[in-house]
Amino acid sequence: MNRALVVIDVQESFRARPLWETTSDLRIADQVNRLVRLSRRAGDLVVWVLHSEPGTGDVFDPALGHVRLMEELERADGEPLIHKASHNAFTTTNLQQLLTERGIRELTVCGIRTEQCVETTTRVASDLGYQVTFVVDATATNPIPHRDAPAGRSVAELLADPRTLPAAEVVRRTEYALAGRFATIATVDQLEAAAGLPAQ
């Protein structure tokens, strides 16, 4: 085993936010499940990552009960579960130590949000010397407001603003930013096909 799947922040915290209804893929957990099954069949390590901000009183505060894997996901016995407090999965965790101890040099990454924690983890992993596959259709994100937009707006106001960057465009731009520089871009179908499995 020299490869690991890192599942980043596919957690109930996001469903607890009003912005969830704008998510690029509301069935993100189904795509992640496909990747997890594929990784387990290949004998790869599966690492689960949750974002946690204790004491903040928001949806990422574990005291509120949302910092847990989405209910559709099932972590197998022995699969590491780590909690992070930064955008990438390395800085505030023992992830690099865990991977080094197991001799892992290749990573497959997926999760929420495409351009934030998943992309940041990908960039850091690349800088650390890992070969990274970014599974773009097993990530999800939300529309991003313009930098000059006022804080505290409703979802309707966010979507009505012509300056808001749509979620699909966020995903597309992230793919362009990473491809050939920080990661290989792949889809779940492509990885299944490479493993000799029929596309779903």
Coordinates of N, CA and C in Angstrom, one line a residue:
M1 N 0.8 -1.2 0.0 CA 0.0 0.0 0.0 C 0.9 1.2 0.0
N2 N 0.8 2.0 -1.1 CA 1.6 3.3 -1.1 C 0.7 4.4 -1.6
R3 N -0.6 4.2 -1.5 CA -1.6 5.2 -1.9 C -2.7 5.4 -0.9
A4 N -3.2 6.6 -0.7 CA -4.3 6.8 0.2 C -5.3 7.7 -0.4
L5 N -6.6 7.5 0.0 CA -7.7 8.4 -0.3 C -7.9 9.3 0.9
V6 N -7.9 10.6 0.7 CA -8.1 11.5 1.8 C -9.5 12.2 1.5
V7 N -10.4 11.9 2.4 CA -11.8 12.4 2.3 C -11.9 13.6 3.2
I8 N -12.1 14.8 2.6 CA -11.9 16.1 3.4 C -13.3 16.7 3.6
D9 N -13.7 16.8 4.9 CA -14.8 17.6 5.4 C -16.1 17.3 4.8
V10 N -16.4 16.0 4.5 CA -17.7 15.6 4.0 C -18.5 15.4 5.2
Q11 N -19.0 16.5 5.9 CA -19.5 16.4 7.2 C -20.9 17.2 7.3
E12 N -21.6 16.8 8.3 CA -22.9 17.4 8.5 C -22.9 18.9 8.7
S13 N -21.8 19.4 9.1 CA -21.7 20.9 9.3 C -22.2 21.7 8.2
F14 N -21.9 21.2 6.9 CA -22.3 22.0 5.8 C -23.9 21.9 5.6
R15 N -24.5 20.8 5.9 CA -25.9 20.6 5.7 C -26.7 21.5 6.7
A16 N -26.0 21.9 7.8 CA -26.6 22.7 8.8 C -26.6 24.2 8.5
R17 N -26.0 24.6 7.3 CA -25.9 26.0 6.9 C -26.9 26.3 5.9
P18 N -27.5 27.5 5.9 CA -28.5 27.8 4.8 C -27.9 27.7 3.4
L19 N -26.6 27.9 3.3 CA -26.0 27.9 2.0 C -26.0 26.5 1.4
W20 N -26.3 25.5 2.1 CA -26.2 24.1 1.6 C -27.1 23.9 0.3
E21 N -28.2 24.6 0.3 CA -29.1 24.4 -0.9 C -28.5 24.9 -2.2
T22 N -27.4 25.7 -2.1 CA -26.7 26.2 -3.3 C -25.5 25.3 -3.7
T23 N -25.3 24.2 -3.0 CA -24.1 23.4 -3.2 C -24.1 22.8 -4.6
S24 N -22.9 22.7 -5.2 CA -22.8 22.3 -6.6 C -23.2 20.8 -6.8
D25 N -23.1 20.0 -5.7 CA -23.5 18.6 -5.9 C -24.1 18.2 -4.5
L26 N -25.4 18.2 -4.4 CA -26.1 17.8 -3.2 C -25.9 16.3 -2.9
R27 N -25.5 15.5 -3.9 CA -25.2 14.1 -3.7 C -23.7 13.8 -3.6
I28 N -23.0 14.7 -3.1 CA -21.5 14.5 -2.9 C -21.2 13.3 -2.2
A29 N -22.0 12.9 -1.2 CA -21.7 11.7 -0.4 C -21.7 10.4 -1.3
D30 N -22.6 10.4 -2.3 CA -22.7 9.2 -3.1 C -21.4 9.1 -4.0
Q31 N -20.9 10.2 -4.5 CA -19.6 10.2 -5.2 C -18.5 9.7 -4.3
V32 N -18.5 10.3 -3.1 CA -17.4 9.9 -2.2 C -17.5 8.4 -1.9
N33 N -18.7 7.9 -1.7 CA -18.8 6.5 -1.4 C -18.3 5.6 -2.5
R34 N -18.5 6.0 -3.8 CA -17.9 5.3 -4.9 C -16.4 5.3 -4.8
L35 N -15.8 6.4 -4.5 CA -14.3 6.5 -4.4 C -13.8 5.6 -3.2
V36 N -14.6 5.6 -2.1 CA -14.1 4.9 -0.9 C -14.2 3.4 -1.3
R37 N -15.2 2.9 -1.9 CA -15.3 1.5 -2.3 C -14.2 1.1 -3.3
L38 N -13.9 2.0 -4.2 CA -12.8 1.8 -5.1 C -11.5 1.7 -4.4
S39 N -11.2 2.6 -3.5 CA -10.0 2.6 -2.8 C -9.8 1.3 -1.9
R40 N -10.9 1.0 -1.2 CA -10.8 -0.2 -0.4 C -10.5 -1.5 -1.3
R41 N -11.1 -1.6 -2.4 CA -10.9 -2.7 -3.3 C -9.5 -2.8 -3.7
A42 N -8.8 -1.6 -3.9 CA -7.4 -1.6 -4.3 C -6.5 -1.8 -3.2
G43 N -7.0 -1.8 -2.0 CA -6.1 -2.0 -0.8 C -5.5 -0.7 -0.3
D44 N -6.1 0.5 -0.8 CA -5.5 1.8 -0.4 C -6.0 2.1 1.0
L45 N -5.3 3.0 1.7 CA -5.7 3.5 2.9 C -6.8 4.6 2.7
V46 N -7.8 4.6 3.5 CA -8.8 5.7 3.5 C -8.7 6.5 4.7
V47 N -8.4 7.8 4.6 CA -8.3 8.7 5.7 C -9.4 9.7 5.7
W48 N -10.1 9.8 6.8 CA -11.3 10.7 6.9 C -10.8 12.0 7.7
V49 N -11.2 13.1 7.2 CA -10.8 14.4 7.8 C -12.1 15.2 8.1
L50 N -12.2 15.7 9.3 CA -13.3 16.6 9.7 C -12.7 18.0 10.1
H51 N -13.4 19.0 9.7 CA -13.0 20.4 10.2 C -13.7 20.7 11.5
S52 N -12.9 21.2 12.4 CA -13.5 21.4 13.8 C -12.9 22.7 14.3
E53 N -13.8 23.5 14.9 CA -13.4 24.8 15.5 C -14.1 24.9 16.8
P54 N -13.5 24.3 17.8 CA -14.2 24.3 19.2 C -14.3 25.7 19.7
G55 N -15.4 25.9 20.4 CA -15.6 27.2 21.0 C -16.2 28.3 20.2
T56 N -16.4 28.1 18.9 CA -16.8 29.1 18.0 C -18.4 29.3 18.1
G57 N -19.1 28.3 18.5 CA -20.5 28.4 18.5 C -21.2 28.3 17.2
D58 N -20.4 28.0 16.1 CA -21.1 27.8 14.8 C -21.1 26.3 14.4
V59 N -21.4 26.0 13.2 CA -21.7 24.6 12.8 C -20.4 23.8 12.8
F60 N -19.2 24.4 12.9 CA -18.0 23.7 13.0 C -17.5 23.5 14.5
D61 N -18.3 23.9 15.4 CA -18.1 23.7 16.8 C -18.6 22.3 17.2
P62 N -17.7 21.4 17.6 CA -18.2 20.1 17.9 C -19.2 20.0 18.9
A63 N -19.4 21.0 19.8 CA -20.4 21.0 20.8 C -21.8 21.0 20.2
L64 N -21.9 21.5 19.0 CA -23.3 21.5 18.4 C -23.7 20.2 17.7
G65 N -22.7 19.3 17.6 CA -23.1 18.0 17.1 C -23.0 17.8 15.6
H66 N -22.6 18.8 14.9 CA -22.6 18.7 13.4 C -21.2 18.2 12.8
V67 N -20.2 18.2 13.7 CA -18.8 17.8 13.2 C -18.8 16.3 13.2
R68 N -19.4 15.7 12.2 CA -19.4 14.2 12.0 C -19.6 13.9 10.6
L69 N -19.2 12.7 10.1 CA -19.3 12.4 8.7 C -20.8 12.4 8.3
M70 N -21.1 12.8 7.1 CA -22.4 12.7 6.6 C -23.0 11.3 6.8
E71 N -24.2 11.3 7.1 CA -24.8 10.0 7.5 C -24.8 8.9 6.4
E72 N -24.6 9.3 5.2 CA -24.5 8.3 4.1 C -23.2 7.6 4.1
L73 N -22.2 8.2 4.7 CA -20.8 7.6 4.7 C -20.6 6.6 5.8
E74 N -19.8 5.6 5.6 CA -19.5 4.6 6.6 C -18.0 4.4 6.7
R75 N -17.4 4.8 7.8 CA -16.0 4.6 8.1 C -15.8 3.2 8.5
A76 N -14.8 2.5 7.9 CA -14.5 1.1 8.3 C -13.6 1.1 9.5
D77 N -13.6 0.0 10.2 CA -12.7 -0.2 11.4 C -11.3 0.0 11.0
G78 N -10.6 0.8 11.7 CA -9.1 1.0 11.4 C -8.8 2.1 10.5
E79 N -9.8 2.7 9.9 CA -9.5 3.8 9.0 C -9.4 5.1 9.8
P80 N -8.3 5.8 9.7 CA -8.0 7.0 10.5 C -9.0 8.1 10.3
L81 N -9.4 8.7 11.4 CA -10.3 9.9 11.4 C -9.5 11.0 12.1
I82 N -9.2 12.1 11.4 CA -8.5 13.2 12.0 C -9.3 14.5 12.0
H83 N -9.0 15.3 12.9 CA -9.7 16.6 13.0 C -8.7 17.7 12.7
K84 N -9.1 18.6 11.8 CA -8.2 19.8 11.5 C -8.9 21.1 11.9
A85 N -8.0 22.1 12.0 CA -8.5 23.4 12.3 C -8.0 24.5 11.3
S86 N -7.4 24.0 10.3 CA -6.9 24.9 9.2 C -7.5 24.5 7.9
H87 N -7.3 25.3 6.8 CA -7.8 24.9 5.6 C -7.3 23.6 5.0
N88 N -6.0 23.4 5.2 CA -5.4 22.1 4.6 C -5.4 21.1 5.7
A89 N -5.3 19.8 5.3 CA -5.4 18.7 6.2 C -4.1 18.3 6.8
F90 N -3.0 19.1 6.6 CA -1.7 18.8 7.1 C -1.3 19.6 8.3
T91 N -1.5 20.9 8.3 CA -0.9 21.9 9.2 C -1.2 21.6 10.6
T92 N -2.5 21.3 10.9 CA -2.9 21.2 12.3 C -3.1 19.7 12.7
T93 N -2.6 18.8 12.0 CA -2.9 17.4 12.2 C -1.6 16.5 12.1
N94 N -1.7 15.2 12.3 CA -0.6 14.3 12.2 C -0.7 13.6 10.9
L95 N -1.4 14.1 9.9 CA -1.6 13.4 8.6 C -0.3 13.1 8.0
Q96 N 0.7 14.0 7.9 CA 1.9 13.6 7.2 C 2.7 12.5 7.9
Q97 N 2.7 12.5 9.2 CA 3.3 11.5 10.0 C 2.6 10.1 9.7
L98 N 1.3 10.1 9.7 CA 0.5 8.9 9.4 C 0.9 8.4 8.0
L99 N 0.9 9.2 7.0 CA 1.3 8.8 5.7 C 2.7 8.3 5.6
T100 N 3.6 9.0 6.2 CA 5.0 8.6 6.2 C 5.3 7.3 6.8
E101 N 4.6 7.0 7.9 CA 4.8 5.8 8.6 C 4.3 4.6 7.8
R102 N 3.4 4.8 6.9 CA 2.8 3.8 6.0 C 3.5 3.8 4.7
G103 N 4.4 4.6 4.4 CA 5.1 4.6 3.1 C 4.3 5.1 2.0
I104 N 3.3 6.0 2.2 CA 2.4 6.4 1.2 C 3.0 7.7 0.5
R105 N 3.0 7.6 -0.8 CA 3.5 8.7 -1.6 C 2.5 9.3 -2.6
E106 N 1.4 8.6 -2.8 CA 0.4 9.0 -3.7 C -0.9 9.2 -3.0
L107 N -1.6 10.3 -3.3 CA -2.8 10.7 -2.6 C -3.9 10.9 -3.7
T108 N -5.1 10.5 -3.3 CA -6.3 10.8 -4.1 C -7.1 11.7 -3.1
V109 N -7.6 12.8 -3.6 CA -8.3 13.7 -2.7 C -9.7 14.0 -3.2
C110 N -10.6 14.2 -2.3 CA -12.0 14.6 -2.6 C -12.6 15.3 -1.4
G111 N -13.8 15.9 -1.6 CA -14.5 16.5 -0.4 C -15.0 17.9 -0.6
I112 N -15.2 18.6 0.5 CA -15.9 19.9 0.5 C -14.9 20.8 1.2
R113 N -14.7 22.0 0.8 CA -15.2 22.6 -0.5 C -14.1 22.6 -1.5
T114 N -14.5 22.5 -2.8 CA -13.6 22.3 -3.9 C -12.4 23.2 -3.8
E115 N -12.6 24.5 -3.8 CA -11.6 25.5 -3.9 C -11.0 25.9 -2.6
Q116 N -11.5 25.4 -1.5 CA -11.0 25.8 -0.2 C -10.2 24.7 0.4
C117 N -10.8 23.8 1.2 CA -10.0 22.8 1.9 C -9.4 21.7 1.0
V118 N -10.2 21.4 0.0 CA -9.7 20.3 -0.9 C -8.5 20.8 -1.8
E119 N -8.7 22.0 -2.3 CA -7.6 22.6 -3.1 C -6.4 22.9 -2.3
T120 N -6.6 23.5 -1.1 CA -5.5 23.8 -0.3 C -4.7 22.6 0.2
T121 N -5.4 21.5 0.5 CA -4.7 20.3 0.9 C -3.9 19.8 -0.3
T122 N -4.5 19.8 -1.5 CA -3.8 19.4 -2.7 C -2.5 20.1 -3.0
R123 N -2.6 21.4 -2.8 CA -1.4 22.2 -3.1 C -0.3 21.9 -2.0
V124 N -0.7 21.8 -0.8 CA 0.3 21.5 0.3 C 0.9 20.1 0.0
A125 N 0.0 19.2 -0.3 CA 0.5 17.8 -0.5 C 1.5 17.8 -1.7
S126 N 1.2 18.5 -2.7 CA 2.1 18.6 -3.9 C 3.5 19.2 -3.4
D127 N 3.4 20.2 -2.7 CA 4.7 20.8 -2.2 C 5.5 19.9 -1.3
L128 N 4.8 19.0 -0.6 CA 5.4 18.0 0.3 C 6.0 16.8 -0.5
G129 N 5.7 16.8 -1.8 CA 6.3 15.7 -2.7 C 5.3 14.6 -3.0
Y130 N 4.1 14.7 -2.6 CA 3.1 13.6 -2.9 C 2.6 13.8 -4.4
Q131 N 2.3 12.7 -5.0 CA 1.6 12.7 -6.3 C 0.2 12.7 -6.0
V132 N -0.5 13.7 -6.5 CA -1.9 13.9 -6.1 C -2.9 13.8 -7.3
T133 N -4.0 13.0 -7.0 CA -5.1 13.0 -8.0 C -6.3 13.7 -7.3
F134 N -6.7 14.7 -8.0 CA -7.8 15.5 -7.5 C -9.1 15.1 -8.3
V135 N -10.0 14.4 -7.5 CA -11.2 13.9 -8.2 C -12.3 14.9 -8.2
V136 N -12.3 15.7 -9.3 CA -13.1 16.9 -9.3 C -14.6 16.7 -9.1
D137 N -15.2 15.6 -9.6 CA -16.6 15.4 -9.4 C -16.9 14.7 -8.1
A138 N -16.0 14.5 -7.3 CA -16.2 14.1 -5.9 C -15.8 15.2 -4.9
T139 N -16.0 16.4 -5.5 CA -15.8 17.6 -4.6 C -17.1 18.4 -4.8
A140 N -17.3 19.3 -3.9 CA -18.5 20.2 -3.9 C -18.2 21.5 -3.3
T141 N -18.9 22.6 -3.7 CA -18.7 23.9 -3.2 C -20.0 24.7 -3.4
N142 N -19.9 26.0 -3.0 CA -21.0 26.9 -3.1 C -20.6 28.1 -3.9
P143 N -21.6 28.9 -4.3 CA -21.2 30.2 -5.0 C -20.4 31.1 -4.0
I144 N -19.6 31.9 -4.6 CA -18.7 32.8 -3.8 C -19.1 34.2 -4.0
P145 N -19.4 35.0 -3.0 CA -19.7 36.4 -3.1 C -18.6 37.2 -3.6
H146 N -18.9 38.3 -4.3 CA -17.8 39.3 -4.7 C -17.1 39.8 -3.4
R147 N -15.9 40.2 -3.5 CA -15.1 40.7 -2.4 C -15.8 41.9 -1.8
D148 N -16.5 42.7 -2.6 CA -17.1 43.9 -2.0 C -18.5 43.7 -1.6
A149 N -19.0 42.5 -1.6 CA -20.4 42.3 -1.2 C -20.5 42.4 0.3
P150 N -21.6 43.0 0.8 CA -21.8 43.1 2.2 C -22.0 41.8 2.9
A151 N -21.5 41.7 4.1 CA -21.6 40.4 4.9 C -23.1 40.2 5.4
G152 N -23.4 39.0 5.7 CA -24.7 38.7 6.3 C -25.9 38.7 5.4
R153 N -25.6 38.6 4.1 CA -26.7 38.6 3.2 C -27.4 37.2 3.1
S154 N -28.7 37.2 2.7 CA -29.4 35.9 2.6 C -28.9 35.2 1.4
V155 N -29.3 33.9 1.3 CA -28.9 33.1 0.1 C -29.5 33.7 -1.1
A156 N -30.8 34.2 -1.0 CA -31.4 34.8 -2.2 C -30.7 36.0 -2.7
E157 N -30.2 36.8 -1.7 CA -29.4 38.0 -2.1 C -28.1 37.6 -2.7
L158 N -27.5 36.6 -2.2 CA -26.2 36.1 -2.8 C -26.4 35.7 -4.2
L159 N -27.5 34.9 -4.5 CA -27.7 34.4 -5.8 C -28.2 35.5 -6.8
A160 N -28.8 36.5 -6.3 CA -29.3 37.6 -7.1 C -28.2 38.5 -7.6
D161 N -27.1 38.5 -6.9 CA -26.0 39.5 -7.2 C -25.3 39.0 -8.4
P162 N -25.2 39.8 -9.5 CA -24.6 39.3 -10.7 C -23.1 39.2 -10.6
R163 N -22.5 39.7 -9.5 CA -21.1 39.6 -9.3 C -20.7 38.3 -8.6
T164 N -21.7 37.5 -8.1 CA -21.4 36.3 -7.4 C -20.9 35.2 -8.4
L165 N -19.8 34.5 -8.0 CA -19.3 33.5 -8.8 C -20.0 32.2 -8.6
P166 N -20.7 31.7 -9.6 CA -21.5 30.4 -9.5 C -20.6 29.3 -9.1
A167 N -21.2 28.3 -8.4 CA -20.5 27.2 -7.9 C -19.8 26.4 -9.0
A168 N -20.5 26.2 -10.1 CA -20.0 25.4 -11.2 C -18.7 26.1 -11.8
E169 N -18.7 27.4 -11.8 CA -17.5 28.2 -12.2 C -16.4 28.1 -11.2
V170 N -16.7 28.0 -10.0 CA -15.7 27.8 -8.9 C -14.9 26.5 -9.2
V171 N -15.7 25.4 -9.4 CA -15.2 24.1 -9.7 C -14.3 24.1 -10.9
R172 N -14.8 24.8 -12.0 CA -14.1 24.8 -13.3 C -12.7 25.5 -13.1
R173 N -12.8 26.6 -12.4 CA -11.5 27.4 -12.2 C -10.5 26.7 -11.4
T174 N -11.0 26.0 -10.4 CA -10.1 25.2 -9.5 C -9.4 24.1 -10.3
E175 N -10.2 23.4 -11.2 CA -9.6 22.4 -12.0 C -8.5 23.0 -12.9
Y176 N -8.8 24.1 -13.5 CA -7.7 24.8 -14.3 C -6.5 25.1 -13.5
A177 N -6.7 25.6 -12.3 CA -5.6 26.1 -11.5 C -4.7 24.9 -11.0
L178 N -5.3 23.8 -10.8 CA -4.5 22.6 -10.3 C -3.9 21.8 -11.4
A179 N -4.6 21.6 -12.5 CA -4.2 20.6 -13.5 C -2.8 20.9 -14.0
G180 N -2.0 19.8 -14.0 CA -0.6 19.9 -14.5 C 0.4 20.6 -13.7
R181 N 0.0 21.2 -12.6 CA 0.9 21.9 -11.7 C 0.9 21.3 -10.3
F182 N -0.3 21.1 -9.8 CA -0.3 20.5 -8.4 C -1.0 19.1 -8.4
A183 N -1.7 18.7 -9.4 CA -2.4 17.5 -9.4 C -2.8 17.0 -10.8
T184 N -3.1 15.7 -10.8 CA -3.8 15.2 -12.0 C -5.3 15.3 -11.7
I185 N -6.0 15.8 -12.7 CA -7.4 15.9 -12.5 C -8.1 14.6 -13.0
A186 N -9.0 14.0 -12.3 CA -9.7 12.8 -12.7 C -11.2 12.9 -12.3
T187 N -12.0 12.0 -12.9 CA -13.4 11.9 -12.4 C -13.5 10.5 -11.8
V188 N -14.6 10.3 -11.1 CA -14.8 9.0 -10.5 C -15.0 7.9 -11.6
D189 N -15.7 8.2 -12.7 CA -15.8 7.3 -13.8 C -14.5 6.9 -14.3
Q190 N -13.6 7.9 -14.5 CA -12.3 7.6 -15.1 C -11.5 6.6 -14.2
L191 N -11.6 6.8 -12.9 CA -10.8 6.0 -11.9 C -11.4 4.6 -11.9
E192 N -12.7 4.5 -12.0 CA -13.4 3.2 -12.0 C -13.0 2.4 -13.3
A193 N -13.0 3.2 -14.4 CA -12.6 2.5 -15.7 C -11.2 2.0 -15.6
A194 N -10.3 2.8 -15.1 CA -8.9 2.4 -15.0 C -8.7 1.2 -14.1
A195 N -9.7 1.0 -13.2 CA -9.6 -0.2 -12.3 C -10.4 -1.4 -12.9
G196 N -10.9 -1.2 -14.1 CA -11.6 -2.2 -14.7 C -13.1 -2.4 -14.3
L197 N -13.6 -1.3 -13.7 CA -15.0 -1.4 -13.2 C -15.9 -0.6 -14.2
P198 N -17.2 -1.1 -14.4 CA -18.1 -0.4 -15.3 C -18.5 1.0 -14.7
A199 N -18.6 2.0 -15.5 CA -19.0 3.3 -15.0 C -20.5 3.2 -14.5
Q200 N -20.8 4.0 -13.5 CA -22.1 4.1 -13.0 C -22.9 5.2 -13.6

